[in-house]
Amino acid sequence: MRVLWLFLIVGSMAQKDMDRNIFFFPKRSVNDYVLLTPTMTGSLNKFTVCLRSYAQHGHSALFIVGNPESKIHNMFVVYQSSLTYSQPYFDSSIYINNSQVCITAKADVLQSIHRCVTWDSDTGVLQHWVNGKVSPLAVLQRGFSIDLQDGISLGQMRRNGATGWNFTASFQGEISDVHMWNSVLSPETIGKVLLNNINGNVISWRSLSYTIKGDVIVQPKLY
Ligand SMILES: *[C@@H]1O[C@H](CO)[C@@H](O)[C@H](O)[C@H]1NC(C)=O
Ligand SMILES: *[C@@H]1O[C@H](CO)[C@@H](O)[C@H](O)[C@H]1NC(C)=O
């Protein structure tokens, strides 16, 4: 019985080289997201997260540490807060421990956007890189540390004061090239990530353990 149970758990969780693929979120819905299993659990006091996104809507959450029931809400979130097709600037909101900073960046919104965020608890300093260019530094939640025990989710963020995802932040579009490290990468290394030449040691897109919840479709990468 125990062997069968283990088999079922393993069977429902794919581990894949996603190099030529993307996750496609066809509609905005709190039922649709992807749960990632990091290679390590426990708490991190510094990290780098990189990913590529191609959003259909301005307001949407890309990446969150935790799941719909995690005790600490919005432990770490990458959120794209506005995106207008008439101008090349957009805002990212980064949340740590449910506190937020807003960072303006420039990118062509009709192409996929590559982002990296680094954070160091000792100083609270946060770097935000878009297509290889760094935005002005920000500071957030010095002394906090993030906990990976509930995993990582793509395409959603939490509702305030309740369990479950916040519908206004549900993602529609494409997410790919998700990597995470337990360190602050150097600018040179972030350049290599942009060229797709290096894999994360906490999350690696080239050996990804994930579970699709709801309607998210794995598709070939077209760019
Ligand atoms: C995290 O947020 C909680 C709730 O707002 C707060 O009590 C706690 O002090 C914060 N932790 C740190 C290290 O700032
Ligand atoms: C949902 O997210 C939006 C956009 O970030 C925010 O303004 C709103 O307060 C959030 N609502 C809840 C219930 O968390």
XYZ file of N, CA, C and O in Angstrom, residues 1 3 34 52 57-58 87-88 96 125 132 135 137 147 150 160 166 174 212 218 221:
84
model
N 0.841 -1.204 0.000
C 0.000 0.000 0.000
C 0.872 1.249 0.000
O 0.673 2.166 -0.784
N 3.984 1.479 -0.935
C 4.716 1.540 -2.202
C 3.830 2.147 -3.286
O 4.239 3.017 -4.048
N 0.970 26.602 -11.845
C 1.939 25.508 -11.861
C 2.693 25.542 -10.542
O 3.180 26.604 -10.123
N 11.328 34.240 -17.831
C 10.895 34.952 -19.029
C 9.369 34.906 -19.067
O 8.769 33.880 -18.746
N -1.951 40.445 -20.269
C -2.575 41.517 -19.498
C -1.529 42.239 -18.686
O -0.533 41.647 -18.293
N -1.789 43.496 -18.398
C -0.847 44.276 -17.623
C -0.682 43.801 -16.202
O 0.428 43.663 -15.714
N 3.317 52.707 -24.741
C 4.627 53.185 -24.309
C 5.478 52.037 -23.755
O 4.940 51.050 -23.269
N 6.799 52.182 -23.849
C 7.668 51.035 -23.570
C 8.018 50.847 -22.089
O 8.878 50.037 -21.776
N 8.046 41.073 -0.611
C 8.693 40.146 0.319
C 7.953 40.295 1.638
O 7.704 41.433 2.083
N 18.837 44.722 0.173
C 18.960 45.296 -1.174
C 18.427 44.330 -2.240
O 18.728 43.128 -2.224
N 18.602 42.175 -19.255
C 20.026 42.424 -19.038
C 20.365 43.815 -18.527
O 21.544 44.112 -18.333
N 17.662 48.009 -12.998
C 16.902 49.191 -12.566
C 17.584 49.780 -11.332
O 18.426 49.118 -10.715
N 18.381 50.440 -7.572
C 18.230 49.485 -6.472
C 17.058 49.851 -5.570
O 16.662 51.009 -5.485
N 11.000 31.033 3.071
C 10.932 29.614 3.396
C 10.380 28.848 2.191
O 9.320 29.186 1.678
N 6.789 25.230 1.294
C 5.509 25.073 0.584
C 5.681 25.103 -0.930
O 4.700 25.162 -1.663
N -5.458 39.110 0.062
C -5.166 39.643 1.390
C -6.102 39.022 2.424
O -7.302 38.912 2.196
N -5.588 35.583 -5.564
C -6.264 36.853 -5.877
C -6.566 36.900 -7.378
O -5.644 36.988 -8.189
N 2.453 33.545 -21.324
C 3.470 32.495 -21.362
C 4.561 32.757 -20.316
O 4.980 33.903 -20.153
N 1.113 20.595 -12.787
C 0.164 21.550 -13.364
C -1.157 21.432 -12.627
O -1.674 20.337 -12.441
N 1.669 22.899 -21.704
C 3.076 22.934 -22.132
C 3.094 23.033 -23.650
O 2.464 22.230 -24.344
N 8.495 26.375 -27.452
C 8.887 27.787 -27.419
C 9.008 28.300 -28.861
O 9.650 27.660 -29.688
